[in-house]
Amino acid sequence: MSKKVTKIGVLTSGGDAPGMNAAIRAVVRTGIYNGLEVYGIMRGYNGMIEDDIFHMDNKSVANIIQRGGTILKTARSKEFMEAAGRQKAYENLRKRGIDGLVVIGGDGSFRGAQRFSNEFDIPCIGLPGTIDKDIAGTDYTIGFDTAVNTAVEAIDKIRDTADAHDRLFVVEVMGRDAGYIALHSGLATGAESVLIPETRTDVEDLISGLTEKEKRKKLVNLVVVAEGDEMGGGSEIGKILKNRLPNMDIRISILGHIQRGGAPSCQDRIIASRMGYHAVESLLSGRHNVMVGIVDDKMHYIPLDTAVKEKQAFTSDWLKIIKILAS
Amino acid sequence: MSKKVTKIGVLTSGGDAPGMNAAIRAVVRTGIYNGLEVYGIMRGYNGMIEDDIFHMDNKSVANIIQRGGTILKTARSKEFMEAAGRQKAYENLRKRGIDGLVVIGGDGSFRGAQRFSNEFDIPCIGLPGTIDKDIAGTDYTIGFDTAVNTAVEAIDKIRDTADAHDRLFVVEVMGRDAGYIALHSGLATGAESVLIPETRTDVEDLISGLTEKEKRKKLVNLVVVAEGDEMGGGSEIGKILKNRLPNMDIRISILGHIQRGGAPSCQDRIIASRMGYHAVESLLSGRHNVMVGIVDDKMHYIPLDTAVKEKQAFTSDWLKIIKILAS
Amino acid sequence: MSKKVTKIGVLTSGGDAPGMNAAIRAVVRTGIYNGLEVYGIMRGYNGMIEDDIFHMDNKSVANIIQRGGTILKTARSKEFMEAAGRQKAYENLRKRGIDGLVVIGGDGSFRGAQRFSNEFDIPCIGLPGTIDKDIAGTDYTIGFDTAVNTAVEAIDKIRDTADAHDRLFVVEVMGRDAGYIALHSGLATGAESVLIPETRTDVEDLISGLTEKEKRKKLVNLVVVAEGDEMGGGSEIGKILKNRLPNMDIRISILGHIQRGGAPSCQDRIIASRMGYHAVESLLSGRHNVMVGIVDDKMHYIPLDTAVKEKQAFTSDWLKIIKILAS
Amino acid sequence: MSKKVTKIGVLTSGGDAPGMNAAIRAVVRTGIYNGLEVYGIMRGYNGMIEDDIFHMDNKSVANIIQRGGTILKTARSKEFMEAAGRQKAYENLRKRGIDGLVVIGGDGSFRGAQRFSNEFDIPCIGLPGTIDKDIAGTDYTIGFDTAVNTAVEAIDKIRDTADAHDRLFVVEVMGRDAGYIALHSGLATGAESVLIPETRTDVEDLISGLTEKEKRKKLVNLVVVAEGDEMGGGSEIGKILKNRLPNMDIRISILGHIQRGGAPSCQDRIIASRMGYHAVESLLSGRHNVMVGIVDDKMHYIPLDTAVKEKQAFTSDWLKIIKILAS
């Protein structure tokens, strides 16, 4: 039987995502409400190793639910991948009596947590925080909804100028391994084509589609590319199209890091709050070393070590719908 | 066996909702792609009765996916509730050969569609378009996600001034019969309390909670009220609180119609596009007189006459989470 | 000759306005850069009286330039209007050696500062911070540009639903004594009429204009009313119009406190930064007891006691332009 | 004495800018109000040459004041630079009796208009429409305020992730010849340094400043670069900094074309409306071949051929203020 948790640490790790602050707030306040002491750990696992840990109360998380970024900062930690680093980290927890951990981050962060928990018997709970939405065991990840809305608003602006000049824009959105941001933002902005890592890009098909639309004098032409598409990102695709379609006025836009920031959307704040609440409930109820997800709008728990990156099998009809609706 | 549909009409009916234009676009382009002729009907059922109907092509819906409102305008129609009105409407469809209808609106509009279909054997498909999200048979309704995000952004601004002056704000959001907007926007903005029609408002509990927070000098105090709360809307609740808490600086804000407008969110554009696409697919495949919904991220069809207003059984832990996280 | 200033206090007073944080940041960092010690005073003059004063360094104002509200909070202070209150305030400054003051607020706050300076020989500098823009001696006040943009974005959303339903909306914006917000937001959103305190509202003219537009089936009809119009705010005007135009579908929207919050616009951050910088420069150079304004894009200084509320003589052609452009 | 104008054409030319639609609306409606016939000309001077000209009424410009882009589309026209092209353009105007022209664009477009007017005695009025703000004879150009606010909102998002990861971001904003967007957005977002074409970039000074801030562990580090800086744009500056500061985590973001689109700000709508109104007034009153500007908030007219690109002598204290406030 697992011993009772009394003091917990919370940290954000890996790439930042809007809504992480809402998750931190939920963990801290639910912890305190349940009589736990809560500690903030700075810069992911680095703060554990470097002993950058501080006591948090209800006020520590006041007025942050609406803020982008993370008040605990975040980082990837090389040292934590080595046994010596994890040992140091453990000692810094032990000297404060911290006996539970909530890790907000991606699959890499979860693997680290699992290993740490195996070695030192500190139960860990993972919350999926990544704008890329490519984690198994949950329908939502914290930050995705904000990131796609940021992408959509940016592409809406690009539409205005594309339309005014009758230009074709190739827009690159984030997504090194996953095409979710591209797929959602492309469908939502009426792109002709969406190029993603999950499917093979058929350049001839793309070109013949654009040529046909050119002939019909369609108003706005957008191609949305995930940065990790197997043919290359926006710059590569743009180069190919310019080469093959020399009579078109083609421009390239790389949306970049704006997709990581900004006030979180309503949905990201809500799932972060719910997940944070249930992370503490899990620690208290002895459901340890799990990732807290939401599936079909119900809380869902999977062992931390199975929370790997996943290419969700999005219904293949999305690409078909995109094509038909852009006609 | 149902006869083949060849010409369809599309209309928006009842209260408007952001994303209706994305749905219209999807219906029009999917229809044309499948060889149908598509007609736009103005101002809901009124346009059918008054013969305000026009032919649409792919360009008719260019550059509207990102627009709030509805290019077909919307209205409630008294005349359509009477047999004579529906008869006139039918004749206007018949003279053009329109033999299928897509109705984007709420439960009242669906009942009208069902009755019309029963009388004249014109198959109808309903798409749930309402910011209130209170329709059975679907997890999403077109417009809800945009409306809650608008409410959240407005309340974020109110937080700024509430914090600067140490004031308590009572904010009224839309929702005559349903508390979804209040519940989501309240959880997302860290409100102390959310008052909704679905639960009995306990004023004494509300007042003791606010008094306790006053003592702890909590920074921001927000109460979010659905307009249809059984104790009254923002003005009534505000009056009660001012009366009972004379030492607090209490202000009231009624968010009002801003919640109905604005560019639709990514999610509303996506569900509207998917629903519009599948509305035409349903007409073509002979699945008639259904509402197209999405349940657990899969398309879901229910008979039009069962698509009534529904108090979705939201997990009661939401109100508990709101209370704990606002501590 | 004035003695040299070495330690300064900064406070925000009266109604809050977006951009106040940018002004605080500029005062603090310009002060420190010039070798001064800088103290933050909480809740306007109340903090001086209640000794709620704290030392500030460069980090105290990190990451606030983009925040609405004011980290120093704000209030109106009754006690400071009495000699005993000002005496207490002075003693709290003196015990820290604070020998200069920067007050960010409106004309009422400036009169208090002038009186205080007369009594205790502490030089004061005023920065005009009010969303109402009604202060003599400056073309800009901190917060106005953000407030009108918030009003414009809200009215844009209302336009969407007004257009969808062919409704007339009466929208009330802030402005108890001044019509600037109404005039700017009304011109920018294509309102038919703008009702402001500075001009007599001609109801017959308003009604005949709306009637004529009704006949022409103009798409969107908006009337923007300043809350301080001499005929009453949005509710009163709405009532009159509903009474006189019973066939129109008329709705009322009171924008309210959302106009006070939100991230400041680029312009508000810039004028706040420039004014804050020059406030400290003024204290250092012995130009005391002035309000720092900007006139024709140049810094402009007027004695604090002349910085009264002013109905700026806005060119009367604005109302004419609004009328012609809404045709 | 100039003959009376009776039919006018309006066009947008050169790079597009938010607010152009508000200007078109003002020209059309003021023209019609004064009894003129108004024609829209598509794609700048190209539409004149290709006879793509259409009659406009009040409804042609309904519901566009809030839209980015330009409903008349825009382009640069090579053919119009040659006598044969202008001759064709003239004939297309003459056959409709168009005897006056309003050109919304930049200095290049104005030179074309002047030449055309010299050759064919068609009076032309220029309205300064460019996000770059680098035109002599006016304090405002249509589009600048929207573009800087877009840049500021994007950089605010980048700040969130920069802060979360302790990264230095080099952000490139638009401005091929002018640093206004960089200067305004840099001051408004608290950048350490702003690199602009108007001043020589001192790399050593930049590096020593960043090194010093690194030591003080300043939270957010931003360098804003105008694309036309004489040392190169964001990519070049980023490369140099990465090379010289190998221990810093440095990222580059090119904001790109999002700066050209989006709903215009309140200010851009207002100046566009005022300028459009006065363009028609100028044509009617015989004040021909001028650019309509606003200087010190008053309408200001300069001969079209003097409306050249201008490096406005912005007060050199801005760069100093930026440096001090970023400490």
Short mmCIF file of N, CA, C and O in Angstrom, two decimals, chain C residues 25-26 29-30 33 58-59 62-63 65-66 140 145 148-149 152 156 159 163 184-185 187-190 216-220 265-267 269-270 273-274 277-278 296 315 317-318 320-321 324-327, chain D residues 25-26 29-30 33 58-59 62-63 65-66 140 145 148-149 152 156 159 163 184-185 187-190 216-220 265-267 269-270 273-274 277-278 296 315 317-318 320-321 324-327:
data_model
loop_
_atom_site.label_atom_id
_atom_site.label_comp_id
_atom_site.label_asym_id
_atom_site.label_seq_id
_atom_site.Cartn_x
_atom_site.Cartn_y
_atom_site.Cartn_z
N ARG C 25 6.51 51.78 -14.72
CA ARG C 25 7.79 51.19 -15.15
C ARG C 25 8.76 52.28 -15.59
O ARG C 25 9.95 52.26 -15.24
N ALA C 26 8.27 53.23 -16.37
CA ALA C 26 9.16 54.27 -16.88
C ALA C 26 9.67 55.16 -15.76
O ALA C 26 10.85 55.54 -15.74
N ARG C 29 12.33 53.05 -13.64
CA ARG C 29 13.62 52.77 -14.27
C ARG C 29 14.37 54.05 -14.62
O ARG C 29 15.59 54.09 -14.52
N THR C 30 13.65 55.09 -15.01
CA THR C 30 14.35 56.35 -15.27
C THR C 30 14.90 56.93 -13.97
O THR C 30 16.00 57.49 -13.93
N TYR C 33 17.97 54.82 -13.02
CA TYR C 33 19.04 55.16 -13.96
C TYR C 33 19.72 56.46 -13.58
O TYR C 33 20.93 56.62 -13.76
N ASN C 58 14.65 47.74 -10.33
CA ASN C 58 14.34 47.49 -11.73
C ASN C 58 13.45 46.26 -11.93
O ASN C 58 12.57 46.25 -12.79
N LYS C 59 13.65 45.25 -11.10
CA LYS C 59 12.85 44.02 -11.25
C LYS C 59 11.41 44.20 -10.81
O LYS C 59 10.53 43.43 -11.23
N ALA C 62 9.45 44.57 -13.87
CA ALA C 62 9.69 43.67 -14.99
C ALA C 62 8.37 43.06 -15.45
O ALA C 62 7.50 42.77 -14.63
N ASN C 63 8.23 42.91 -16.75
CA ASN C 63 7.09 42.17 -17.32
C ASN C 63 5.72 42.79 -17.00
O ASN C 63 4.72 42.09 -16.90
N ILE C 65 4.84 46.03 -18.62
CA ILE C 65 4.50 47.04 -19.63
C ILE C 65 3.24 46.64 -20.40
O ILE C 65 2.48 47.49 -20.86
N GLN C 66 2.99 45.34 -20.52
CA GLN C 66 1.85 44.86 -21.30
C GLN C 66 0.61 44.57 -20.46
O GLN C 66 -0.38 44.09 -21.00
N TYR C 140 -2.97 63.62 -25.57
CA TYR C 140 -3.20 62.23 -25.21
C TYR C 140 -3.36 62.09 -23.71
O TYR C 140 -2.69 62.79 -22.95
N ASP C 145 -6.61 55.48 -25.78
CA ASP C 145 -6.52 54.73 -27.04
C ASP C 145 -6.92 53.26 -26.84
O ASP C 145 -7.61 52.67 -27.68
N VAL C 148 -10.86 53.14 -26.42
CA VAL C 148 -11.65 53.25 -27.66
C VAL C 148 -11.47 52.00 -28.51
O VAL C 148 -12.42 51.57 -29.17
N ASN C 149 -10.30 51.42 -28.52
CA ASN C 149 -10.14 50.19 -29.31
C ASN C 149 -10.96 49.04 -28.71
O ASN C 149 -11.52 48.24 -29.45
N VAL C 152 -14.43 49.72 -29.82
CA VAL C 152 -14.60 49.43 -31.24
C VAL C 152 -14.69 47.92 -31.49
O VAL C 152 -15.55 47.45 -32.24
N ASP C 156 -17.89 46.09 -33.03
CA ASP C 156 -17.76 45.23 -34.22
C ASP C 156 -18.51 43.91 -34.02
O ASP C 156 -19.16 43.41 -34.94
N ARG C 159 -22.16 44.55 -34.25
CA ARG C 159 -22.55 44.72 -35.66
C ARG C 159 -22.91 43.39 -36.30
O ARG C 159 -23.83 43.31 -37.10
N ASP C 163 -26.54 42.93 -37.78
CA ASP C 163 -26.70 42.69 -39.22
C ASP C 163 -27.48 41.39 -39.46
O ASP C 163 -28.35 41.33 -40.33
N HIS C 184 -15.09 58.84 -31.07
CA HIS C 184 -14.09 58.05 -31.78
C HIS C 184 -14.65 56.67 -32.14
O HIS C 184 -14.50 56.22 -33.27
N SER C 185 -15.26 56.00 -31.18
CA SER C 185 -15.75 54.65 -31.47
C SER C 185 -16.94 54.70 -32.43
O SER C 185 -17.10 53.81 -33.25
N LEU C 187 -17.45 56.99 -34.86
CA LEU C 187 -16.92 57.23 -36.21
C LEU C 187 -16.27 55.95 -36.76
O LEU C 187 -16.42 55.60 -37.94
N ALA C 188 -15.57 55.25 -35.88
CA ALA C 188 -14.80 54.08 -36.33
C ALA C 188 -15.67 52.86 -36.61
O ALA C 188 -15.19 51.91 -37.23
N THR C 189 -16.90 52.86 -36.14
CA THR C 189 -17.76 51.69 -36.38
C THR C 189 -18.92 52.01 -37.31
O THR C 189 -19.80 51.18 -37.51
N GLY C 190 -18.92 53.21 -37.85
CA GLY C 190 -19.96 53.56 -38.81
C GLY C 190 -21.33 53.78 -38.19
O GLY C 190 -22.35 53.49 -38.82
N ARG C 216 -34.71 52.76 -46.55
CA ARG C 216 -33.72 52.36 -47.55
C ARG C 216 -33.16 50.98 -47.29
O ARG C 216 -32.28 50.51 -47.98
N LYS C 217 -33.63 50.34 -46.22
CA LYS C 217 -33.15 49.01 -45.84
C LYS C 217 -31.63 48.98 -45.68
O LYS C 217 -30.93 48.11 -46.18
N LYS C 218 -31.13 49.98 -44.97
CA LYS C 218 -29.70 49.98 -44.66
C LYS C 218 -29.38 48.78 -43.76
O LYS C 218 -30.18 48.40 -42.91
N LEU C 219 -28.18 48.21 -43.95
CA LEU C 219 -27.87 46.95 -43.28
C LEU C 219 -27.79 47.05 -41.77
O LEU C 219 -28.51 46.39 -41.05
N VAL C 220 -26.88 47.89 -41.30
CA VAL C 220 -26.59 47.90 -39.88
C VAL C 220 -26.92 49.27 -39.31
O VAL C 220 -26.53 50.28 -39.88
N SER C 265 -2.80 49.44 -25.59
CA SER C 265 -2.43 49.53 -27.00
C SER C 265 -1.00 50.04 -27.13
O SER C 265 -0.41 50.56 -26.18
N CYS C 266 -0.45 49.91 -28.32
CA CYS C 266 0.90 50.40 -28.59
C CYS C 266 1.01 51.87 -28.21
O CYS C 266 1.95 52.29 -27.52
N GLN C 267 0.04 52.65 -28.64
CA GLN C 267 0.13 54.10 -28.37
C GLN C 267 0.11 54.40 -26.88
O GLN C 267 0.87 55.25 -26.41
N ARG C 269 1.10 52.55 -24.44
CA ARG C 269 2.39 52.18 -23.83
C ARG C 269 3.45 53.21 -24.14
O ARG C 269 4.32 53.51 -23.32
N ILE C 270 3.40 53.73 -25.36
CA ILE C 270 4.43 54.68 -25.78
C ILE C 270 4.27 56.01 -25.07
O ILE C 270 5.24 56.57 -24.53
N SER C 273 5.24 55.62 -21.50
CA SER C 273 6.69 55.50 -21.32
C SER C 273 7.37 56.86 -21.47
O SER C 273 8.24 57.23 -20.67
N ARG C 274 6.97 57.59 -22.48
CA ARG C 274 7.57 58.90 -22.70
C ARG C 274 7.24 59.85 -21.55
O ARG C 274 8.11 60.57 -21.05
N TYR C 277 9.19 58.88 -18.39
CA TYR C 277 10.60 59.30 -18.52
C TYR C 277 10.74 60.78 -18.26
O TYR C 277 11.60 61.23 -17.48
N HIS C 278 9.88 61.58 -18.86
CA HIS C 278 10.01 63.02 -18.72
C HIS C 278 9.52 63.53 -17.37
O HIS C 278 9.90 64.61 -16.94
N ASP C 296 1.04 68.19 -30.04
CA ASP C 296 1.66 68.14 -31.36
C ASP C 296 2.93 67.31 -31.34
O ASP C 296 3.97 67.68 -31.90
N THR C 315 -13.07 69.51 -33.51
CA THR C 315 -13.61 70.09 -34.73
C THR C 315 -15.03 69.60 -34.97
O THR C 315 -15.29 68.41 -35.02
N ASP C 317 -16.64 69.30 -37.41
CA ASP C 317 -16.92 68.54 -38.63
C ASP C 317 -16.98 67.03 -38.36
O ASP C 317 -17.49 66.29 -39.18
N TRP C 318 -16.52 66.57 -37.21
CA TRP C 318 -16.61 65.14 -36.91
C TRP C 318 -18.04 64.65 -36.95
O TRP C 318 -18.34 63.60 -37.53
N LYS C 320 -20.51 65.91 -38.46
CA LYS C 320 -21.00 65.97 -39.85
C LYS C 320 -20.44 64.78 -40.65
O LYS C 320 -21.17 64.14 -41.41
N ILE C 321 -19.18 64.51 -40.47
CA ILE C 321 -18.57 63.37 -41.18
C ILE C 321 -19.28 62.07 -40.81
O ILE C 321 -19.61 61.25 -41.66
N ILE C 324 -22.60 61.85 -42.67
CA ILE C 324 -22.48 61.62 -44.11
C ILE C 324 -21.98 60.20 -44.40
O ILE C 324 -22.49 59.52 -45.28
N LEU C 325 -21.00 59.73 -43.62
CA LEU C 325 -20.42 58.41 -43.91
C LEU C 325 -21.36 57.27 -43.56
O LEU C 325 -21.19 56.15 -44.05
N ALA C 326 -22.36 57.53 -42.72
CA ALA C 326 -23.29 56.46 -42.36
C ALA C 326 -24.46 56.37 -43.34
O ALA C 326 -25.41 55.63 -43.11
N SER C 327 -24.37 57.11 -44.43
CA SER C 327 -25.53 57.16 -45.33
C SER C 327 -25.68 55.85 -46.12
O SER C 327 -24.73 55.11 -46.30
N ARG D 25 -14.70 53.64 -48.38
CA ARG D 25 -16.07 53.93 -47.92
C ARG D 25 -16.29 55.43 -47.77
O ARG D 25 -17.34 55.97 -48.20
N ALA D 26 -15.33 56.13 -47.21
CA ALA D 26 -15.51 57.57 -47.00
C ALA D 26 -15.56 58.31 -48.32
O ALA D 26 -16.36 59.23 -48.52
N ARG D 29 -19.04 57.47 -50.11
CA ARG D 29 -20.25 58.06 -49.51
C ARG D 29 -20.21 59.59 -49.52
O ARG D 29 -21.24 60.23 -49.72
N THR D 30 -19.04 60.16 -49.32
CA THR D 30 -18.96 61.62 -49.39
C THR D 30 -19.21 62.08 -50.83
O THR D 30 -19.85 63.11 -51.06
N TYR D 33 -22.96 61.74 -51.47
CA TYR D 33 -23.65 62.79 -50.71
C TYR D 33 -23.58 64.12 -51.43
O TYR D 33 -24.51 64.93 -51.38
N ASN D 58 -24.01 53.55 -52.28
CA ASN D 58 -23.78 53.51 -50.83
C ASN D 58 -23.65 52.07 -50.31
O ASN D 58 -22.85 51.81 -49.42
N LYS D 59 -24.39 51.16 -50.88
CA LYS D 59 -24.34 49.77 -50.40
C LYS D 59 -23.04 49.06 -50.78
O LYS D 59 -22.66 48.08 -50.15
N ALA D 62 -21.00 49.05 -47.77
CA ALA D 62 -21.60 48.69 -46.49
C ALA D 62 -20.77 47.60 -45.82
O ALA D 62 -20.23 46.72 -46.49
N ASN D 63 -20.65 47.71 -44.50
CA ASN D 63 -20.03 46.64 -43.71
C ASN D 63 -18.57 46.35 -44.07
O ASN D 63 -18.10 45.22 -43.96
N ILE D 65 -16.02 48.94 -43.16
CA ILE D 65 -15.13 49.82 -42.38
C ILE D 65 -14.21 49.00 -41.48
O ILE D 65 -13.10 49.41 -41.17
N GLN D 66 -14.68 47.83 -41.05
CA GLN D 66 -13.91 47.02 -40.10
C GLN D 66 -13.07 45.93 -40.77
O GLN D 66 -12.44 45.14 -40.08
N TYR D 140 0.22 60.92 -39.89
CA TYR D 140 -0.33 59.57 -39.90
C TYR D 140 -0.37 59.04 -41.32
O TYR D 140 -0.62 59.79 -42.26
N ASP D 145 -0.90 52.37 -37.59
CA ASP D 145 -1.28 52.09 -36.21
C ASP D 145 -1.72 50.63 -36.04
O ASP D 145 -1.40 49.98 -35.04
N VAL D 148 1.54 48.38 -36.17
CA VAL D 148 2.34 48.34 -34.93
C VAL D 148 1.61 47.60 -33.83
O VAL D 148 2.24 46.89 -33.04
N ASN D 149 0.30 47.74 -33.77
CA ASN D 149 -0.41 46.99 -32.74
C ASN D 149 -0.36 45.48 -33.00
O ASN D 149 -0.25 44.69 -32.05
N VAL D 152 3.04 44.47 -31.86
CA VAL D 152 3.12 44.47 -30.40
C VAL D 152 2.43 43.24 -29.82
O VAL D 152 2.96 42.57 -28.92
N ASP D 156 4.29 40.42 -27.69
CA ASP D 156 3.82 40.05 -26.35
C ASP D 156 3.75 38.53 -26.20
O ASP D 156 4.11 37.98 -25.16
N ARG D 159 7.21 37.21 -25.89
CA ARG D 159 7.72 37.46 -24.54
C ARG D 159 7.38 36.32 -23.61
O ARG D 159 8.17 35.94 -22.75
N ASP D 163 10.32 34.39 -21.81
CA ASP D 163 10.42 34.43 -20.36
C ASP D 163 10.43 33.01 -19.78
O ASP D 163 11.20 32.70 -18.86
N HIS D 184 8.41 51.93 -32.69
CA HIS D 184 7.20 51.96 -31.86
C HIS D 184 6.97 50.61 -31.17
O HIS D 184 6.69 50.57 -29.98
N SER D 185 7.10 49.52 -31.92
CA SER D 185 6.82 48.22 -31.30
C SER D 185 7.91 47.86 -30.31
O SER D 185 7.64 47.21 -29.29
N LEU D 187 9.71 50.03 -28.41
CA LEU D 187 9.48 50.81 -27.19
C LEU D 187 8.29 50.23 -26.41
O LEU D 187 8.32 50.12 -25.19
N ALA D 188 7.26 49.81 -27.15
CA ALA D 188 6.03 49.34 -26.50
C ALA D 188 6.15 47.95 -25.89
O ALA D 188 5.29 47.55 -25.09
N THR D 189 7.17 47.20 -26.26
CA THR D 189 7.31 45.85 -25.71
C THR D 189 8.53 45.72 -24.81
O THR D 189 8.85 44.63 -24.37
N GLY D 190 9.19 46.84 -24.57
CA GLY D 190 10.32 46.80 -23.65
C GLY D 190 11.56 46.13 -24.21
O GLY D 190 12.31 45.49 -23.47
N ARG D 216 22.95 40.17 -15.02
CA ARG D 216 21.98 40.59 -14.02
C ARG D 216 20.76 39.66 -14.02
O ARG D 216 19.80 39.89 -13.30
N LYS D 217 20.78 38.66 -14.88
CA LYS D 217 19.65 37.74 -14.99
C LYS D 217 18.33 38.48 -15.25
O LYS D 217 17.32 38.24 -14.59
N LYS D 218 18.36 39.40 -16.16
CA LYS D 218 17.13 40.08 -16.55
C LYS D 218 16.18 39.05 -17.17
O LYS D 218 16.60 38.13 -17.86
N LEU D 219 14.89 39.24 -16.93
CA LEU D 219 13.92 38.22 -17.31
C LEU D 219 13.81 38.01 -18.81
O LEU D 219 14.01 36.94 -19.34
N VAL D 220 13.42 39.09 -19.52
CA VAL D 220 13.10 38.93 -20.92
C VAL D 220 14.05 39.76 -21.75
O VAL D 220 14.30 40.92 -21.45
N SER D 265 -7.29 49.35 -36.65
CA SER D 265 -7.47 49.94 -35.32
C SER D 265 -8.42 51.13 -35.41
O SER D 265 -8.71 51.64 -36.48
N CYS D 266 -8.88 51.57 -34.26
CA CYS D 266 -9.77 52.74 -34.20
C CYS D 266 -9.11 53.93 -34.91
O CYS D 266 -9.74 54.60 -35.72
N GLN D 267 -7.86 54.17 -34.61
CA GLN D 267 -7.19 55.33 -35.20
C GLN D 267 -7.12 55.23 -36.71
O GLN D 267 -7.35 56.22 -37.42
N ARG D 269 -9.08 53.68 -38.73
CA ARG D 269 -10.39 53.90 -39.33
C ARG D 269 -10.75 55.39 -39.32
O ARG D 269 -11.38 55.89 -40.25
N ILE D 270 -10.36 56.05 -38.26
CA ILE D 270 -10.72 57.47 -38.13
C ILE D 270 -9.94 58.33 -39.11
O ILE D 270 -10.51 59.16 -39.82
N SER D 273 -11.19 57.69 -42.57
CA SER D 273 -12.51 58.30 -42.81
C SER D 273 -12.36 59.81 -43.00
O SER D 273 -12.97 60.39 -43.92
N ARG D 274 -11.57 60.43 -42.16
CA ARG D 274 -11.39 61.88 -42.28
C ARG D 274 -10.70 62.22 -43.60
O ARG D 274 -11.07 63.16 -44.31
N TYR D 277 -13.06 61.72 -46.58
CA TYR D 277 -14.03 62.81 -46.64
C TYR D 277 -13.39 64.06 -47.25
O TYR D 277 -13.94 64.69 -48.16
N HIS D 278 -12.21 64.39 -46.78
CA HIS D 278 -11.58 65.62 -47.25
C HIS D 278 -10.99 65.48 -48.65
O HIS D 278 -10.77 66.48 -49.33
N ASP D 296 -0.52 67.80 -36.84
CA ASP D 296 -0.99 68.38 -35.58
C ASP D 296 -2.51 68.33 -35.51
O ASP D 296 -3.16 69.31 -35.11
N THR D 315 12.37 62.32 -32.85
CA THR D 315 13.21 62.81 -31.77
C THR D 315 14.18 61.71 -31.35
O THR D 315 13.78 60.60 -31.02
N ASP D 317 15.56 61.19 -28.82
CA ASP D 317 15.49 60.69 -27.45
C ASP D 317 14.76 59.35 -27.36
O ASP D 317 14.85 58.67 -26.35
N TRP D 318 14.05 58.94 -28.39
CA TRP D 318 13.36 57.65 -28.33
C TRP D 318 14.34 56.50 -28.09
O TRP D 318 14.08 55.63 -27.28
N LYS D 320 17.20 56.58 -26.76
CA LYS D 320 17.72 56.71 -25.40
C LYS D 320 16.70 56.20 -24.39
O LYS D 320 17.04 55.47 -23.45
N ILE D 321 15.46 56.58 -24.58
CA ILE D 321 14.40 56.14 -23.67
C ILE D 321 14.29 54.61 -23.69
O ILE D 321 14.21 53.96 -22.64
N ILE D 324 17.13 53.11 -21.64
CA ILE D 324 17.01 53.31 -20.19
C ILE D 324 15.86 52.47 -19.62
O ILE D 324 16.00 51.85 -18.57
N LEU D 325 14.74 52.43 -20.33
CA LEU D 325 13.58 51.72 -19.78
C LEU D 325 13.74 50.20 -19.80
O LEU D 325 13.03 49.49 -19.11
N ALA D 326 14.68 49.69 -20.60
CA ALA D 326 14.89 48.24 -20.65
C ALA D 326 15.89 47.78 -19.60
O ALA D 326 16.30 46.63 -19.58
N SER D 327 16.28 48.67 -18.70
CA SER D 327 17.34 48.30 -17.75
C SER D 327 16.81 47.35 -16.68
O SER D 327 15.64 47.28 -16.44
#
